[in-house]
Amino acid sequence: MPTCLPLVRRRCHACGAGHFEASGKFRVNAHHKLLDVWLLVLCTGCGDTAKLTVLERANVRSVRPDLLDRLHANDPALTAELLQDPVVRRRNRIALDWSGAWRLDTGGGSEHLDREVIDIAVRFAARIPVRPVRLIAEGCALPRAEVESLIREGRLVSAARLNTRLSDNFTFTLKN
């Protein structure tokens, strides 16, 4: 689950730093019946402000009133939603850096690791791309090398590819 907003990977035109942090503020600009909306982000190096386009020349009537209220209120939950929106990321040519912005919640369930066969379901609270090997190692309190050897031996199996980044729910079976 996320613990804070991720950093935005984008090159700063002023200082050349590679990351921005979301300020949580929106700029809404009206041109007669058309709206432009930007999410403001701050450079981690120099503090310069950049704008990420959310809406461009959208007709006022096409924007839901509740969304417009959230934009005017600088809703932090809306900031998180829009940063994870693939359309917004693609339009602005950005990527997210989730380093240090998430935590693993095991539900206190490491007492079942002594069973012969364990079926475990991993659920993501947000679309955070993480290597499953890292999650399994952290959740089962095992070194990553040991998790990788369990995969090679066929004692840890999953329908999902465990050696790539995933951001969707998956299940795996651990055989002791």
mmCIF file of C-alpha atoms in Angstrom:
data_model
loop_
_atom_site.group_PDB
_atom_site.id
_atom_site.type_symbol
_atom_site.label_atom_id
_atom_site.label_comp_id
_atom_site.label_asym_id
_atom_site.label_seq_id
_atom_site.Cartn_x
_atom_site.Cartn_y
_atom_site.Cartn_z
ATOM 1 C CA MET A 1 0.000 0.000 0.000
ATOM 2 C CA PRO A 2 1.201 3.532 -0.699
ATOM 3 C CA THR A 3 2.551 5.585 2.202
ATOM 4 C CA CYS A 4 2.967 8.847 0.307
ATOM 5 C CA LEU A 5 2.801 10.190 -3.222
ATOM 6 C CA PRO A 6 5.481 8.928 -5.591
ATOM 7 C CA LEU A 7 8.045 11.221 -7.167
ATOM 8 C CA VAL A 8 7.510 12.224 -10.789
ATOM 9 C CA ARG A 9 10.392 11.345 -13.105
ATOM 10 C CA ARG A 10 10.931 14.300 -15.379
ATOM 11 C CA ARG A 11 13.956 16.430 -16.214
ATOM 12 C CA CYS A 12 13.919 19.949 -14.754
ATOM 13 C CA HIS A 13 14.563 22.616 -17.382
ATOM 14 C CA ALA A 14 16.159 24.934 -14.775
ATOM 15 C CA CYS A 15 18.624 22.715 -12.870
ATOM 16 C CA GLY A 16 18.570 19.364 -14.678
ATOM 17 C CA ALA A 17 17.336 17.351 -11.676
ATOM 18 C CA GLY A 18 15.368 14.253 -12.615
ATOM 19 C CA HIS A 19 12.545 14.234 -10.052
ATOM 20 C CA PHE A 20 9.575 16.382 -9.106
ATOM 21 C CA GLU A 21 7.229 16.017 -6.158
ATOM 22 C CA ALA A 22 3.521 16.708 -6.412
ATOM 23 C CA SER A 23 2.518 19.878 -4.600
ATOM 24 C CA GLY A 24 -1.088 18.715 -4.323
ATOM 25 C CA LYS A 25 -2.289 21.931 -5.935
ATOM 26 C CA PHE A 26 -4.166 22.348 -9.178
ATOM 27 C CA ARG A 27 -4.375 25.315 -11.499
ATOM 28 C CA VAL A 28 -7.698 25.722 -13.265
ATOM 29 C CA ASN A 29 -7.801 28.268 -16.078
ATOM 30 C CA ALA A 30 -10.992 29.205 -17.909
ATOM 31 C CA HIS A 31 -11.154 30.504 -21.480
ATOM 32 C CA HIS A 32 -14.803 31.420 -21.951
ATOM 33 C CA LYS A 33 -16.451 27.972 -21.975
ATOM 34 C CA LEU A 34 -13.207 25.977 -22.129
ATOM 35 C CA LEU A 35 -11.086 24.787 -19.210
ATOM 36 C CA ASP A 36 -7.416 23.967 -18.872
ATOM 37 C CA VAL A 37 -6.358 22.108 -15.716
ATOM 38 C CA TRP A 38 -2.808 21.414 -14.549
ATOM 39 C CA LEU A 39 -1.351 19.587 -11.567
ATOM 40 C CA LEU A 40 1.569 21.580 -10.158
ATOM 41 C CA VAL A 41 4.785 19.718 -9.329
ATOM 42 C CA LEU A 42 7.939 21.048 -7.673
ATOM 43 C CA CYS A 43 11.525 20.176 -8.655
ATOM 44 C CA THR A 44 13.332 18.337 -5.861
ATOM 45 C CA GLY A 45 16.574 20.071 -6.839
ATOM 46 C CA CYS A 46 15.708 23.752 -7.188
ATOM 47 C CA GLY A 47 12.013 24.002 -6.222
ATOM 48 C CA ASP A 48 10.982 25.262 -9.664
ATOM 49 C CA THR A 49 7.329 24.643 -10.547
ATOM 50 C CA ALA A 50 6.222 22.621 -13.557
ATOM 51 C CA LYS A 51 2.701 21.858 -14.774
ATOM 52 C CA LEU A 52 1.319 18.458 -15.683
ATOM 53 C CA THR A 53 -1.663 18.735 -18.040
ATOM 54 C CA VAL A 54 -4.822 17.125 -16.665
ATOM 55 C CA LEU A 55 -7.427 18.663 -18.981
ATOM 56 C CA GLU A 56 -6.802 20.700 -22.105
ATOM 57 C CA ARG A 57 -9.453 22.907 -23.688
ATOM 58 C CA ALA A 58 -12.268 20.843 -22.163
ATOM 59 C CA ASN A 59 -15.780 22.192 -22.433
ATOM 60 C CA VAL A 60 -17.005 23.305 -18.989
ATOM 61 C CA ARG A 61 -20.192 21.247 -19.387
ATOM 62 C CA SER A 62 -18.167 18.072 -20.035
ATOM 63 C CA VAL A 63 -16.397 18.301 -16.661
ATOM 64 C CA ARG A 64 -18.341 16.670 -13.837
ATOM 65 C CA PRO A 65 -19.278 19.208 -11.114
ATOM 66 C CA ASP A 66 -17.864 16.987 -8.337
ATOM 67 C CA LEU A 67 -14.516 16.769 -10.195
ATOM 68 C CA LEU A 68 -14.449 20.535 -10.614
ATOM 69 C CA ASP A 69 -15.128 20.959 -6.878
ATOM 70 C CA ARG A 70 -12.270 18.578 -6.046
ATOM 71 C CA LEU A 71 -9.931 20.473 -8.378
ATOM 72 C CA HIS A 72 -10.813 23.818 -6.784
ATOM 73 C CA ALA A 73 -10.358 22.302 -3.285
ATOM 74 C CA ASN A 74 -6.904 20.855 -4.205
ATOM 75 C CA ASP A 75 -8.065 17.394 -3.114
ATOM 76 C CA PRO A 76 -5.003 15.269 -2.172
ATOM 77 C CA ALA A 77 -6.841 12.045 -3.066
ATOM 78 C CA LEU A 78 -7.459 13.434 -6.556
ATOM 79 C CA THR A 79 -3.733 14.188 -6.870
ATOM 80 C CA ALA A 80 -2.967 10.536 -6.095
ATOM 81 C CA GLU A 81 -5.618 9.322 -8.567
ATOM 82 C CA LEU A 82 -4.358 11.535 -11.387
ATOM 83 C CA LEU A 83 -0.698 10.614 -10.865
ATOM 84 C CA GLN A 84 -1.647 6.960 -11.301
ATOM 85 C CA ASP A 85 -3.849 7.635 -14.333
ATOM 86 C CA PRO A 86 -2.064 6.185 -17.400
ATOM 87 C CA VAL A 87 -3.650 8.814 -19.691
ATOM 88 C CA VAL A 88 -2.199 11.679 -17.631
ATOM 89 C CA ARG A 89 1.219 9.985 -17.444
ATOM 90 C CA ARG A 90 1.284 9.331 -21.196
ATOM 91 C CA ARG A 91 0.088 12.841 -22.098
ATOM 92 C CA ASN A 92 2.837 14.416 -19.978
ATOM 93 C CA ARG A 93 5.503 11.814 -20.841
ATOM 94 C CA ILE A 94 6.291 11.088 -17.199
ATOM 95 C CA ALA A 95 6.976 8.040 -15.084
ATOM 96 C CA LEU A 96 6.549 7.566 -11.345
ATOM 97 C CA ASP A 97 9.310 6.687 -8.903
ATOM 98 C CA TRP A 98 7.787 4.632 -6.072
ATOM 99 C CA SER A 99 11.071 4.231 -4.125
ATOM 100 C CA GLY A 100 10.249 4.633 -0.440
ATOM 101 C CA ALA A 101 6.609 5.502 -1.149
ATOM 102 C CA TRP A 102 5.014 2.143 -0.296
ATOM 103 C CA ARG A 103 4.968 -0.459 2.452
ATOM 104 C CA LEU A 104 4.084 -4.109 2.680
ATOM 105 C CA ASP A 105 1.215 -4.991 5.010
ATOM 106 C CA THR A 106 1.311 -8.712 5.730
ATOM 107 C CA GLY A 107 -1.618 -8.582 8.103
ATOM 108 C CA GLY A 108 0.663 -10.115 10.745
ATOM 109 C CA GLY A 109 0.424 -13.446 8.936
ATOM 110 C CA SER A 110 3.928 -14.945 9.091
ATOM 111 C CA GLU A 111 2.865 -17.621 11.611
ATOM 112 C CA HIS A 112 1.662 -19.957 8.822
ATOM 113 C CA LEU A 113 5.079 -20.243 7.155
ATOM 114 C CA ASP A 114 5.766 -23.601 8.842
ATOM 115 C CA ARG A 115 2.946 -25.361 6.930
ATOM 116 C CA GLU A 116 3.747 -27.791 4.133
ATOM 117 C CA VAL A 117 1.935 -25.856 1.383
ATOM 118 C CA ILE A 118 0.880 -22.219 1.619
ATOM 119 C CA ASP A 119 -1.306 -20.383 -0.896
ATOM 120 C CA ILE A 120 -0.831 -16.608 -0.664
ATOM 121 C CA ALA A 121 -2.725 -13.838 -2.441
ATOM 122 C CA VAL A 122 -1.066 -10.456 -2.938
ATOM 123 C CA ARG A 123 -3.387 -7.481 -3.331
ATOM 124 C CA PHE A 124 -2.220 -4.014 -4.356
ATOM 125 C CA ALA A 125 -3.970 -1.007 -2.805
ATOM 126 C CA ALA A 126 -2.575 1.090 -5.675
ATOM 127 C CA ARG A 127 -0.902 0.290 -8.987
ATOM 128 C CA ILE A 128 2.654 0.280 -7.643
ATOM 129 C CA PRO A 129 5.111 -1.582 -9.894
ATOM 130 C CA VAL A 130 7.151 -3.886 -7.628
ATOM 131 C CA ARG A 131 9.130 -7.039 -8.237
ATOM 132 C CA PRO A 132 7.227 -9.975 -6.683
ATOM 133 C CA VAL A 133 10.508 -11.549 -5.563
ATOM 134 C CA ARG A 134 11.118 -8.496 -3.381
ATOM 135 C CA LEU A 135 7.596 -8.618 -1.914
ATOM 136 C CA ILE A 136 7.825 -12.327 -1.169
ATOM 137 C CA ALA A 137 11.251 -11.951 0.435
ATOM 138 C CA GLU A 138 10.082 -9.073 2.617
ATOM 139 C CA GLY A 139 6.742 -10.683 3.508
ATOM 140 C CA CYS A 140 8.236 -14.082 4.383
ATOM 141 C CA ALA A 141 11.359 -12.608 6.056
ATOM 142 C CA LEU A 142 13.667 -14.442 3.637
ATOM 143 C CA PRO A 143 16.710 -13.219 1.707
ATOM 144 C CA ARG A 144 15.986 -12.485 -1.953
ATOM 145 C CA ALA A 145 18.547 -15.065 -3.059
ATOM 146 C CA GLU A 146 16.683 -17.747 -1.139
ATOM 147 C CA VAL A 147 13.371 -16.758 -2.758
ATOM 148 C CA GLU A 148 15.005 -16.962 -6.196
ATOM 149 C CA SER A 149 16.404 -20.416 -5.388
ATOM 150 C CA LEU A 150 12.913 -21.541 -4.264
ATOM 151 C CA ILE A 151 11.593 -20.417 -7.656
ATOM 152 C CA ARG A 152 14.349 -22.301 -9.518
ATOM 153 C CA GLU A 153 13.674 -25.464 -7.462
ATOM 154 C CA GLY A 154 9.944 -25.249 -8.219
ATOM 155 C CA ARG A 155 8.996 -24.843 -4.557
ATOM 156 C CA LEU A 156 7.582 -21.357 -5.177
ATOM 157 C CA VAL A 157 5.182 -21.245 -8.120
ATOM 158 C CA SER A 158 2.806 -18.684 -9.554
ATOM 159 C CA ALA A 159 0.840 -18.056 -12.722
ATOM 160 C CA ALA A 160 2.366 -14.549 -12.752
ATOM 161 C CA ARG A 161 5.970 -13.936 -13.794
ATOM 162 C CA LEU A 162 7.803 -13.387 -10.519
ATOM 163 C CA ASN A 163 11.025 -11.962 -11.983
ATOM 164 C CA THR A 164 9.453 -8.853 -13.589
ATOM 165 C CA ARG A 165 7.663 -5.837 -12.173
ATOM 166 C CA LEU A 166 3.971 -6.309 -11.455
ATOM 167 C CA SER A 167 1.311 -3.866 -10.320
ATOM 168 C CA ASP A 168 -1.667 -6.235 -10.483
ATOM 169 C CA ASN A 169 -2.871 -8.681 -7.846
ATOM 170 C CA PHE A 170 -1.337 -12.153 -8.024
ATOM 171 C CA THR A 171 -1.190 -15.415 -6.089
ATOM 172 C CA PHE A 172 1.624 -17.832 -5.422
ATOM 173 C CA THR A 173 2.133 -21.188 -3.720
ATOM 174 C CA LEU A 174 5.054 -21.909 -1.410
ATOM 175 C CA LYS A 175 5.940 -25.563 -0.787
ATOM 176 C CA ASN A 176 8.195 -26.305 2.199
#
